[in-house]
Amino acid sequence: MEYIIIIISAIFVNNIVFAQFLGICPFLGVSNKISTSVGMGGAVVFVMTLATIVTYLIYQFVLVPLGLGFLQTISYILVIAALVQMVEIILKKVSPSLYQALGIFLPLITTNCAVLGVAILVIQKDLNLLESVVFAVANSVGFTLALAVFAGIREHMDLMGVPKGMRGIPIALVVAGLLALAFMGFAGLV
């Protein structure tokens, strides 16, 4: 039951984008097409899950025993950067079209504060390894859900008669705010 609560909470109640405001850069930058958004979400799922596992193990078995907890953020950033490079190499070989579509935003996963934020939240919440993995996967699925829903709305808005002064980022920010309010409706669910 505890894992179900973690999953529902991470995806809907405390959505990493709408409730915690992490990962806004790729949220706004890659959300023009649903296909690109889902591809970015898949990359984030992979990187966030692996980064959480590796950073948890580094923290528990290297940093804490050696009394180097203060190096947490630096070591986490290095791990995330290495994992993103790995994802970039794999995507370039497996799906060149997705690699091309993600463009500059794929390397930006390195600095995506959602990935680093989840790795740090796992330690702050004092979760065990299995709970950490569930938490990371659920948060990355929540990120992907937010990205895909937002991309769908943005695709639909391109067909609408949006006033000239509101086209682009201004209307995107208004819609993002409305989506955040909609996700607040899940508050109190768990």
Coordinates of N, CA, C and O in Angstrom, one line a residue:
M1 N 0.8 -1.2 0.0 CA 0.0 0.0 0.0 C 0.9 1.3 0.0 O 0.5 2.3 -0.6
E2 N 2.0 1.2 0.7 CA 2.9 2.3 0.8 C 3.4 2.7 -0.6 O 3.6 3.9 -0.9
Y3 N 3.7 1.8 -1.5 CA 4.2 2.1 -2.8 C 3.1 2.7 -3.7 O 3.4 3.6 -4.5
I4 N 1.9 2.3 -3.5 CA 0.8 2.9 -4.2 C 0.7 4.4 -3.8 O 0.4 5.3 -4.7
I5 N 0.8 4.7 -2.6 CA 0.7 6.0 -2.1 C 1.9 6.9 -2.7 O 1.7 8.0 -3.1
I6 N 3.1 6.3 -2.7 CA 4.2 7.0 -3.3 C 3.9 7.3 -4.8 O 4.2 8.4 -5.2
I7 N 3.4 6.3 -5.5 CA 3.2 6.5 -6.9 C 2.1 7.6 -7.2 O 2.3 8.5 -8.0
I8 N 1.0 7.5 -6.5 CA -0.1 8.5 -6.7 C 0.3 9.9 -6.3 O 0.1 10.9 -7.0
S9 N 1.0 9.9 -5.2 CA 1.5 11.2 -4.7 C 2.5 11.9 -5.7 O 2.4 13.0 -6.0
A10 N 3.4 11.1 -6.2 CA 4.5 11.6 -7.0 C 3.9 12.0 -8.4 O 4.3 13.0 -9.0
I11 N 3.0 11.3 -8.9 CA 2.4 11.6 -10.3 C 1.4 12.7 -10.2 O 1.5 13.6 -11.0
F12 N 0.5 12.7 -9.3 CA -0.6 13.6 -9.3 C -0.6 14.7 -8.2 O -0.7 15.9 -8.5
V13 N -0.4 14.3 -7.0 CA -0.5 15.2 -5.9 C 0.7 16.2 -5.8 O 0.5 17.4 -5.7
N14 N 1.9 15.6 -5.8 CA 3.1 16.4 -5.7 C 3.8 16.3 -7.0 O 5.0 16.1 -7.0
N15 N 3.2 16.6 -8.1 CA 3.8 16.5 -9.4 C 5.0 17.4 -9.4 O 5.0 18.5 -9.0
I16 N 6.1 16.8 -9.9 CA 7.4 17.5 -9.9 C 7.4 18.8 -10.6 O 8.1 19.7 -10.3
V17 N 6.6 19.0 -11.7 CA 6.5 20.2 -12.4 C 5.5 21.2 -11.8 O 5.8 22.3 -11.5
F18 N 4.3 20.7 -11.5 CA 3.2 21.6 -11.2 C 3.2 21.9 -9.7 O 2.6 23.0 -9.3
A19 N 3.7 21.0 -8.8 CA 3.6 21.3 -7.4 C 5.0 21.7 -6.8 O 5.1 22.5 -5.9
Q20 N 6.1 21.2 -7.4 CA 7.4 21.5 -6.9 C 8.2 22.4 -7.8 O 9.3 22.8 -7.4
F21 N 7.7 22.7 -9.0 CA 8.2 23.6 -9.9 C 9.7 23.3 -10.3 O 10.5 24.1 -10.4
L22 N 9.9 22.0 -10.5 CA 11.2 21.5 -10.9 C 11.1 21.0 -12.4 O 10.1 20.5 -12.8
G23 N 12.1 21.2 -13.2 CA 12.1 20.8 -14.6 C 11.3 21.7 -15.5 O 10.9 21.3 -16.5
I24 N 11.3 23.0 -15.2 CA 10.5 23.9 -16.0 C 11.1 24.2 -17.3 O 10.4 24.4 -18.3
C25 N 12.5 24.2 -17.4 CA 13.1 24.5 -18.6 C 12.8 23.5 -19.7 O 12.3 24.0 -20.8
P26 N 12.9 22.2 -19.5 CA 12.5 21.3 -20.6 C 11.0 21.3 -20.7 O 10.5 21.0 -21.8
F27 N 10.3 21.6 -19.7 CA 8.8 21.6 -19.7 C 8.3 22.6 -20.8 O 7.5 22.3 -21.6
L28 N 8.9 23.8 -20.7 CA 8.5 24.8 -21.7 C 9.2 24.7 -23.0 O 8.7 25.0 -24.1
G29 N 10.4 24.1 -23.0 CA 11.2 24.1 -24.3 C 10.9 22.9 -25.2 O 11.0 23.1 -26.4
V30 N 10.5 21.8 -24.7 CA 10.3 20.6 -25.5 C 8.8 20.3 -25.7 O 8.4 19.3 -26.3
S31 N 7.9 21.1 -25.2 CA 6.5 20.8 -25.2 C 5.7 21.3 -26.5 O 4.6 21.6 -26.4
N32 N 6.4 21.4 -27.6 CA 5.7 21.9 -28.8 C 5.0 20.8 -29.5 O 4.0 21.0 -30.2
K33 N 5.5 19.6 -29.4 CA 4.9 18.4 -30.1 C 4.8 17.3 -29.1 O 5.7 17.1 -28.3
I34 N 3.8 16.5 -29.2 CA 3.6 15.4 -28.2 C 4.6 14.3 -28.4 O 5.2 13.8 -27.4
S35 N 5.0 14.0 -29.7 CA 6.0 13.0 -29.9 C 7.4 13.4 -29.3 O 8.0 12.5 -28.6
T36 N 7.8 14.6 -29.4 CA 9.0 15.1 -28.8 C 8.9 15.0 -27.3 O 9.9 14.7 -26.6
S37 N 7.8 15.4 -26.8 CA 7.6 15.4 -25.3 C 7.6 14.0 -24.7 O 8.3 13.8 -23.7
V38 N 7.0 13.1 -25.4 CA 7.1 11.7 -24.9 C 8.5 11.2 -25.0 O 8.9 10.4 -24.1
G39 N 9.2 11.5 -26.1 CA 10.6 11.1 -26.2 C 11.4 11.6 -25.1 O 12.3 10.9 -24.5
M40 N 11.3 12.9 -24.8 CA 12.0 13.6 -23.7 C 11.6 12.9 -22.4 O 12.5 12.7 -21.5
G41 N 10.3 12.6 -22.2 CA 9.9 12.0 -21.0 C 10.5 10.6 -20.8 O 10.9 10.3 -19.7
G42 N 10.6 9.9 -21.9 CA 11.3 8.6 -21.8 C 12.7 8.7 -21.4 O 13.2 7.9 -20.6
A43 N 13.4 9.7 -22.0 CA 14.8 9.9 -21.6 C 14.9 10.3 -20.1 O 15.8 9.8 -19.4
V44 N 14.0 11.1 -19.7 CA 14.0 11.5 -18.3 C 13.7 10.3 -17.3 O 14.3 10.2 -16.3
V45 N 12.7 9.5 -17.7 CA 12.4 8.3 -16.9 C 13.7 7.4 -16.8 O 14.0 7.1 -15.6
F46 N 14.4 7.2 -17.9 CA 15.6 6.4 -17.8 C 16.7 7.1 -16.9 O 17.2 6.4 -16.0
V47 N 17.0 8.3 -17.2 CA 18.0 9.0 -16.5 C 17.7 9.2 -15.0 O 18.5 9.0 -14.1
M48 N 16.4 9.6 -14.7 CA 16.0 9.9 -13.3 C 16.1 8.6 -12.5 O 16.6 8.6 -11.4
T49 N 15.6 7.5 -13.1 CA 15.6 6.2 -12.4 C 17.1 5.7 -12.1 O 17.4 5.4 -11.0
L50 N 17.9 5.7 -13.2 CA 19.3 5.3 -13.0 C 20.0 6.2 -12.1 O 20.8 5.8 -11.2
A51 N 19.8 7.5 -12.2 CA 20.5 8.5 -11.4 C 20.1 8.3 -9.9 O 21.0 8.4 -9.0
T52 N 18.9 8.1 -9.7 CA 18.5 7.9 -8.3 C 19.1 6.6 -7.7 O 19.5 6.7 -6.5
I53 N 19.1 5.5 -8.4 CA 19.7 4.3 -7.9 C 21.2 4.5 -7.6 O 21.7 4.2 -6.5
V54 N 21.9 5.1 -8.6 CA 23.4 5.3 -8.4 C 23.7 6.3 -7.3 O 24.6 6.0 -6.5
T55 N 23.0 7.4 -7.3 CA 23.3 8.4 -6.3 C 22.9 7.9 -4.9 O 23.6 8.2 -3.9
Y56 N 21.8 7.1 -4.8 CA 21.5 6.5 -3.5 C 22.6 5.6 -3.0 O 23.0 5.7 -1.8
L57 N 23.1 4.8 -3.9 CA 24.2 3.8 -3.5 C 25.5 4.6 -3.2 O 26.1 4.3 -2.2
I58 N 25.8 5.6 -3.9 CA 27.0 6.4 -3.6 C 26.8 7.1 -2.3 O 27.8 7.1 -1.5
Y59 N 25.7 7.7 -2.0 CA 25.5 8.3 -0.7 C 25.6 7.4 0.4 O 26.2 7.7 1.4
Q60 N 24.9 6.2 0.3 CA 24.8 5.3 1.5 C 26.1 4.6 1.7 O 26.5 4.3 2.8
F61 N 26.8 4.2 0.6 CA 28.0 3.3 0.7 C 29.3 4.0 0.5 O 30.4 3.4 0.8
V62 N 29.3 5.3 0.1 CA 30.6 6.0 -0.1 C 30.6 7.3 0.8 O 31.5 7.5 1.6
L63 N 29.7 8.2 0.5 CA 29.7 9.5 1.1 C 29.5 9.4 2.7 O 30.2 10.0 3.4
V64 N 28.4 8.7 3.1 CA 28.1 8.6 4.5 C 29.2 7.9 5.3 O 29.7 8.5 6.3
P65 N 29.7 6.7 4.9 CA 30.7 6.1 5.7 C 32.0 6.9 5.7 O 32.7 6.8 6.7
L66 N 32.3 7.6 4.7 CA 33.6 8.4 4.7 C 33.4 9.8 5.3 O 34.3 10.6 5.4
G67 N 32.2 10.1 5.7 CA 31.9 11.4 6.3 C 32.0 12.5 5.3 O 32.3 13.7 5.6
L68 N 31.6 12.2 4.1 CA 31.7 13.2 3.0 C 30.3 13.6 2.5 O 30.1 13.9 1.3
G69 N 29.3 13.6 3.3 CA 28.0 14.0 2.9 C 27.9 15.4 2.3 O 27.0 15.6 1.5
F70 N 28.8 16.2 2.6 CA 28.8 17.6 2.0 C 29.1 17.6 0.5 O 28.9 18.6 -0.2
L71 N 29.6 16.5 0.0 CA 29.9 16.3 -1.4 C 28.7 15.8 -2.2 O 28.8 15.4 -3.4
Q72 N 27.6 15.7 -1.6 CA 26.4 15.1 -2.2 C 26.0 15.7 -3.5 O 25.9 15.1 -4.5
T73 N 25.8 17.0 -3.5 CA 25.4 17.7 -4.7 C 26.4 17.6 -5.9 O 26.0 17.3 -7.0
I74 N 27.6 17.8 -5.6 CA 28.7 17.7 -6.6 C 28.7 16.3 -7.2 O 28.8 16.1 -8.4
S75 N 28.7 15.3 -6.3 CA 28.8 13.9 -6.9 C 27.5 13.5 -7.6 O 27.6 12.8 -8.6
Y76 N 26.4 14.0 -7.2 CA 25.1 13.8 -7.9 C 25.2 14.4 -9.3 O 24.7 13.8 -10.3
I77 N 25.7 15.6 -9.4 CA 25.7 16.3 -10.7 C 26.7 15.5 -11.7 O 26.3 15.3 -12.8
L78 N 27.8 15.0 -11.2 CA 28.7 14.2 -12.0 C 28.0 12.9 -12.5 O 28.2 12.5 -13.7
V79 N 27.3 12.2 -11.6 CA 26.6 11.0 -12.0 C 25.6 11.3 -13.0 O 25.5 10.6 -14.1
I80 N 24.8 12.3 -12.8 CA 23.7 12.7 -13.8 C 24.3 13.0 -15.1 O 23.8 12.6 -16.2
A81 N 25.4 13.8 -15.1 CA 26.1 14.2 -16.4 C 26.5 13.0 -17.2 O 26.4 12.9 -18.4
A82 N 27.1 12.0 -16.5 CA 27.6 10.8 -17.1 C 26.4 10.0 -17.7 O 26.5 9.5 -18.8
L83 N 25.3 9.9 -16.9 CA 24.2 9.1 -17.4 C 23.5 9.8 -18.7 O 23.1 9.1 -19.6
V84 N 23.5 11.1 -18.7 CA 22.9 11.8 -19.8 C 23.8 11.6 -21.0 O 23.3 11.4 -22.1
Q85 N 25.1 11.6 -20.9 CA 26.0 11.3 -22.0 C 25.7 9.9 -22.6 O 25.7 9.7 -23.8
M86 N 25.5 8.9 -21.7 CA 25.2 7.6 -22.1 C 23.8 7.5 -22.9 O 23.7 6.9 -23.9
V87 N 22.8 8.2 -22.4 CA 21.5 8.3 -23.0 C 21.7 8.9 -24.4 O 21.1 8.5 -25.4
E88 N 22.5 10.0 -24.5 CA 22.7 10.7 -25.7 C 23.3 9.8 -26.8 O 22.9 9.7 -27.9
I89 N 24.3 9.0 -26.4 CA 25.0 8.1 -27.3 C 24.0 7.0 -27.7 O 23.9 6.7 -28.9
I90 N 23.2 6.5 -26.8 CA 22.2 5.4 -27.2 C 21.2 5.9 -28.1 O 20.9 5.3 -29.1
L91 N 20.6 7.1 -27.8 CA 19.6 7.7 -28.7 C 20.1 8.0 -30.1 O 19.4 7.8 -31.1
K92 N 21.4 8.4 -30.2 CA 22.0 8.8 -31.5 C 22.1 7.5 -32.3 O 21.8 7.6 -33.5
K93 N 22.3 6.3 -31.7 CA 22.4 5.1 -32.4 C 21.0 4.5 -32.7 O 20.8 4.0 -33.8
V94 N 20.2 4.5 -31.7 CA 18.9 3.8 -31.8 C 17.8 4.6 -32.5 O 17.1 4.1 -33.4
S95 N 17.7 5.9 -32.2 CA 16.6 6.7 -32.8 C 17.2 8.1 -33.2 O 17.0 9.1 -32.5
P96 N 17.8 8.2 -34.4 CA 18.4 9.4 -34.8 C 17.4 10.6 -34.9 O 17.7 11.7 -34.7
S97 N 16.1 10.2 -35.3 CA 15.1 11.2 -35.5 C 14.7 11.8 -34.2 O 14.6 13.0 -34.0
L98 N 14.6 11.0 -33.1 CA 14.3 11.5 -31.8 C 15.5 12.3 -31.2 O 15.3 13.3 -30.6
Y99 N 16.7 11.8 -31.5 CA 17.9 12.5 -31.1 C 17.9 13.9 -31.7 O 18.2 14.9 -31.1
Q100 N 17.6 14.0 -33.0 CA 17.5 15.3 -33.7 C 16.4 16.2 -33.2 O 16.5 17.4 -33.1
A101 N 15.2 15.6 -32.9 CA 14.1 16.3 -32.4 C 14.3 16.9 -31.1 O 13.9 18.1 -30.8
L102 N 15.0 16.2 -30.2 CA 15.3 16.7 -28.8 C 16.3 17.8 -28.9 O 16.3 18.7 -28.0
G103 N 17.2 17.7 -29.8 CA 18.2 18.8 -30.0 C 19.0 19.1 -28.8 O 19.5 18.3 -28.1
I104 N 19.0 20.4 -28.4 CA 19.8 20.9 -27.3 C 19.2 20.5 -26.0 O 19.9 20.5 -25.0
F105 N 17.9 20.1 -26.0 CA 17.3 19.8 -24.7 C 17.7 18.4 -24.1 O 17.6 18.2 -22.9
L106 N 18.3 17.5 -24.9 CA 18.8 16.3 -24.4 C 20.0 16.5 -23.5 O 20.0 16.1 -22.3
P107 N 21.0 17.3 -23.9 CA 22.1 17.6 -22.9 C 21.6 18.4 -21.7 O 22.2 18.4 -20.7
L108 N 20.5 19.1 -21.9 CA 20.0 19.9 -20.8 C 19.4 19.1 -19.7 O 19.1 19.6 -18.6
I109 N 19.2 17.8 -20.0 CA 18.8 16.9 -18.9 C 19.8 16.9 -17.8 O 19.5 16.7 -16.6
T110 N 21.1 17.1 -18.2 CA 22.2 17.2 -17.2 C 21.9 18.2 -16.2 O 22.2 18.0 -15.0
T111 N 21.4 19.4 -16.6 CA 21.1 20.4 -15.7 C 19.6 20.5 -15.3 O 19.1 21.5 -14.7
N112 N 18.8 19.5 -15.6 CA 17.4 19.4 -15.3 C 17.3 19.3 -13.8 O 17.7 18.2 -13.2
C113 N 16.8 20.3 -13.1 CA 16.7 20.3 -11.7 C 15.8 19.2 -11.2 O 15.8 18.8 -10.0
A114 N 14.9 18.7 -12.0 CA 14.0 17.6 -11.6 C 14.8 16.3 -11.3 O 14.5 15.7 -10.3
V115 N 15.7 16.0 -12.1 CA 16.5 14.8 -11.9 C 17.4 15.0 -10.6 O 17.4 14.1 -9.8
L116 N 18.0 16.1 -10.5 CA 18.8 16.3 -9.3 C 17.9 16.4 -8.0 O 18.2 15.9 -7.0
G117 N 16.8 17.1 -8.2 CA 15.8 17.3 -7.1 C 15.3 15.9 -6.6 O 15.2 15.7 -5.3
V118 N 15.0 15.0 -7.4 CA 14.5 13.7 -7.0 C 15.6 12.9 -6.3 O 15.3 12.3 -5.2
A119 N 16.8 13.0 -6.8 CA 17.9 12.3 -6.1 C 18.1 12.9 -4.7 O 18.4 12.1 -3.8
I120 N 18.0 14.1 -4.6 CA 18.2 14.8 -3.2 C 16.9 14.5 -2.3 O 17.1 14.2 -1.1
L121 N 15.7 14.5 -2.9 CA 14.5 14.3 -2.1 C 14.5 12.9 -1.5 O 14.0 12.6 -0.5
V122 N 15.1 11.9 -2.3 CA 15.1 10.5 -1.8 C 15.9 10.5 -0.5 O 15.5 9.8 0.4
I123 N 17.0 11.2 -0.4 CA 17.8 11.2 0.8 C 17.1 12.0 1.9 O 17.0 11.5 3.1
Q124 N 16.5 13.1 1.6 CA 15.8 13.9 2.6 C 14.6 13.2 3.2 O 14.3 13.3 4.3
K125 N 13.9 12.4 2.3 CA 12.7 11.6 2.8 C 13.1 10.3 3.5 O 12.2 9.6 4.0
D126 N 14.4 10.0 3.5 CA 14.9 8.8 4.1 C 14.2 7.6 3.6 O 13.8 6.7 4.4
L127 N 14.2 7.4 2.3 CA 13.6 6.3 1.7 C 14.6 5.2 1.5 O 15.8 5.5 1.4
N128 N 14.1 3.9 1.5 CA 15.1 2.8 1.2 C 15.3 2.7 -0.3 O 14.6 3.5 -1.1
L129 N 16.1 1.8 -0.7 CA 16.4 1.7 -2.2 C 15.2 1.4 -3.0 O 15.0 2.0 -4.1
L130 N 14.3 0.4 -2.6 CA 13.2 0.1 -3.4 C 12.2 1.3 -3.5 O 11.6 1.6 -4.5
E131 N 12.0 1.9 -2.3 CA 11.1 3.1 -2.3 C 11.7 4.2 -3.1 O 10.9 5.0 -3.8
S132 N 13.0 4.3 -3.1 CA 13.6 5.4 -3.9 C 13.4 5.1 -5.4 O 13.1 6.1 -6.2
V133 N 13.5 3.9 -5.9 CA 13.3 3.6 -7.3 C 11.8 3.8 -7.6 O 11.6 4.4 -8.7
V134 N 10.9 3.4 -6.8 CA 9.5 3.7 -7.1 C 9.2 5.2 -7.1 O 8.5 5.7 -8.0
F135 N 9.8 5.9 -6.2 CA 9.7 7.4 -6.1 C 10.2 8.0 -7.4 O 9.6 8.9 -8.0
A136 N 11.4 7.6 -7.9 CA 12.0 8.2 -9.1 C 11.2 7.8 -10.3 O 11.0 8.7 -11.1
V137 N 10.8 6.6 -10.4 CA 10.0 6.2 -11.6 C 8.6 7.0 -11.6 O 8.2 7.5 -12.7
A138 N 8.0 7.1 -10.5 CA 6.7 7.8 -10.4 C 6.9 9.3 -10.7 O 6.1 9.9 -11.4
N139 N 7.9 9.9 -10.2 CA 8.2 11.3 -10.5 C 8.5 11.5 -12.0 O 8.0 12.5 -12.5
S140 N 9.2 10.6 -12.6 CA 9.5 10.8 -14.0 C 8.3 10.5 -14.8 O 8.1 11.2 -15.9
V141 N 7.4 9.6 -14.4 CA 6.2 9.4 -15.1 C 5.3 10.7 -15.0 O 4.6 11.1 -15.9
G142 N 5.3 11.3 -13.8 CA 4.5 12.5 -13.6 C 5.1 13.6 -14.4 O 4.3 14.5 -15.0
F143 N 6.4 13.7 -14.6 CA 7.0 14.7 -15.4 C 6.6 14.5 -16.9 O 6.2 15.4 -17.6
T144 N 6.6 13.2 -17.3 CA 6.2 12.9 -18.7 C 4.8 13.2 -18.9 O 4.4 13.7 -20.0
L145 N 3.9 12.9 -17.9 CA 2.5 13.2 -18.0 C 2.3 14.7 -18.2 O 1.6 15.2 -19.1
A146 N 3.0 15.5 -17.4 CA 2.8 16.9 -17.5 C 3.3 17.4 -18.8 O 2.7 18.3 -19.4
L147 N 4.4 16.9 -19.3 CA 5.0 17.3 -20.6 C 4.0 17.0 -21.7 O 3.8 17.8 -22.6
A148 N 3.5 15.7 -21.7 CA 2.6 15.3 -22.8 C 1.3 16.1 -22.8 O 0.8 16.5 -23.9
V149 N 0.7 16.3 -21.6 CA -0.6 17.0 -21.5 C -0.4 18.5 -22.0 O -1.2 19.0 -22.8
F150 N 0.7 19.0 -21.6 CA 1.0 20.4 -22.0 C 1.3 20.5 -23.5 O 0.8 21.5 -24.1
A151 N 2.0 19.5 -24.0 CA 2.3 19.5 -25.5 C 1.0 19.4 -26.3 O 0.8 20.0 -27.3
G152 N 0.1 18.5 -25.8 CA -1.2 18.4 -26.5 C -2.0 19.7 -26.5 O -2.6 20.0 -27.5
I153 N -2.0 20.4 -25.4 CA -2.7 21.6 -25.3 C -2.0 22.7 -26.2 O -2.7 23.4 -26.9
R154 N -0.7 22.7 -26.3 CA 0.0 23.6 -27.1 C -0.2 23.3 -28.6 O -0.4 24.3 -29.4
E155 N -0.3 22.1 -29.0 CA -0.6 21.7 -30.3 C -2.0 22.2 -30.7 O -2.2 22.7 -31.8
H156 N -2.9 22.0 -29.8 CA -4.3 22.5 -30.1 C -4.3 24.0 -30.2 O -5.1 24.5 -31.0
M157 N -3.6 24.7 -29.3 CA -3.6 26.1 -29.3 C -3.0 26.7 -30.6 O -3.4 27.8 -31.0
D158 N -2.1 26.0 -31.3 CA -1.6 26.4 -32.6 C -2.7 26.5 -33.6 O -2.6 27.3 -34.6
L159 N -3.8 25.7 -33.4 CA -4.9 25.8 -34.4 C -5.9 26.8 -34.0 O -6.8 27.1 -34.8
M160 N -5.8 27.4 -32.8 CA -6.8 28.4 -32.3 C -6.3 29.8 -32.7 O -5.2 30.0 -33.1
G161 N -7.2 30.7 -32.6 CA -6.9 32.1 -32.9 C -6.4 32.8 -31.6 O -7.1 33.7 -31.1
V162 N -5.2 32.6 -31.2 CA -4.6 33.2 -30.1 C -4.2 34.6 -30.4 O -3.5 34.8 -31.5
P163 N -4.5 35.6 -29.6 CA -4.1 37.0 -30.0 C -2.6 37.1 -30.2 O -1.8 36.4 -29.5
K164 N -2.2 38.0 -31.1 CA -0.8 38.1 -31.4 C 0.1 38.3 -30.2 O 1.2 37.7 -30.2
G165 N -0.2 39.2 -29.3 CA 0.6 39.5 -28.2 C 0.7 38.3 -27.2 O 1.6 38.3 -26.3
M166 N -0.2 37.3 -27.3 CA -0.1 36.2 -26.3 C 0.5 34.9 -27.0 O 0.6 33.9 -26.3
R167 N 0.8 35.0 -28.2 CA 1.4 33.8 -28.9 C 2.7 33.4 -28.3 O 3.5 34.2 -27.9
G168 N 3.0 32.1 -28.3 CA 4.3 31.6 -27.9 C 4.3 31.4 -26.4 O 3.4 30.8 -25.8
I169 N 5.4 31.9 -25.8 CA 5.6 31.7 -24.3 C 4.5 32.3 -23.4 O 4.1 31.7 -22.4
P170 N 4.0 33.5 -23.7 CA 3.0 34.1 -22.8 C 1.8 33.2 -22.6 O 1.4 32.9 -21.5
I171 N 1.2 32.7 -23.7 CA 0.0 31.8 -23.5 C 0.5 30.5 -22.9 O -0.3 29.9 -22.2
A172 N 1.7 30.0 -23.2 CA 2.2 28.8 -22.6 C 2.3 28.9 -21.1 O 1.9 28.0 -20.4
L173 N 2.7 30.0 -20.6 CA 2.8 30.2 -19.2 C 1.4 30.3 -18.5 O 1.2 29.8 -17.4
V174 N 0.5 30.9 -19.2 CA -0.9 31.0 -18.7 C -1.5 29.6 -18.6 O -2.0 29.2 -17.6
V175 N -1.3 28.8 -19.7 CA -1.8 27.4 -19.7 C -1.1 26.6 -18.6 O -1.7 25.8 -17.9
A176 N 0.2 26.8 -18.4 CA 1.0 26.0 -17.4 C 0.4 26.4 -16.0 O 0.3 25.5 -15.2
G177 N 0.1 27.6 -15.8 CA -0.5 28.0 -14.5 C -1.9 27.4 -14.3 O -2.2 26.9 -13.2
L178 N -2.7 27.3 -15.4 CA -4.0 26.7 -15.3 C -3.8 25.2 -15.0 O -4.6 24.6 -14.2
L179 N -2.9 24.5 -15.7 CA -2.6 23.1 -15.4 C -2.2 22.9 -14.0 O -2.6 21.9 -13.3
A180 N -1.3 23.8 -13.5 CA -0.9 23.6 -12.1 C -2.1 23.7 -11.1 O -2.2 23.0 -10.1
L181 N -3.0 24.7 -11.4 CA -4.2 24.8 -10.6 C -5.1 23.5 -10.7 O -5.7 23.0 -9.7
A182 N -5.1 22.9 -11.9 CA -5.9 21.7 -12.1 C -5.3 20.6 -11.3 O -6.0 19.8 -10.7
F183 N -4.0 20.5 -11.3 CA -3.3 19.4 -10.5 C -3.5 19.6 -9.0 O -3.4 18.7 -8.2
M184 N -3.7 20.9 -8.6 CA -4.0 21.1 -7.2 C -5.3 20.5 -6.7 O -5.5 20.2 -5.5
G185 N -6.1 20.1 -7.7 CA -7.4 19.4 -7.3 C -7.1 18.0 -6.8 O -8.0 17.5 -6.1
F186 N -5.9 17.5 -7.0 CA -5.6 16.2 -6.4 C -5.1 16.3 -5.0 O -4.9 15.3 -4.4
A187 N -4.9 17.5 -4.5 CA -4.4 17.7 -3.1 C -5.3 17.1 -2.1 O -6.6 17.1 -2.3
G188 N -4.8 16.4 -1.2 CA -5.6 15.7 -0.2 C -6.0 14.3 -0.6 O -6.7 13.6 0.2
L189 N -5.6 13.9 -1.8 CA -6.0 12.6 -2.3 C -5.3 11.5 -1.5 O -5.8 10.5 -1.2
V190 N -4.0 11.7 -1.2 CA -3.2 10.8 -0.4 C -2.6 11.6 0.8 O -2.3 12.7 0.8

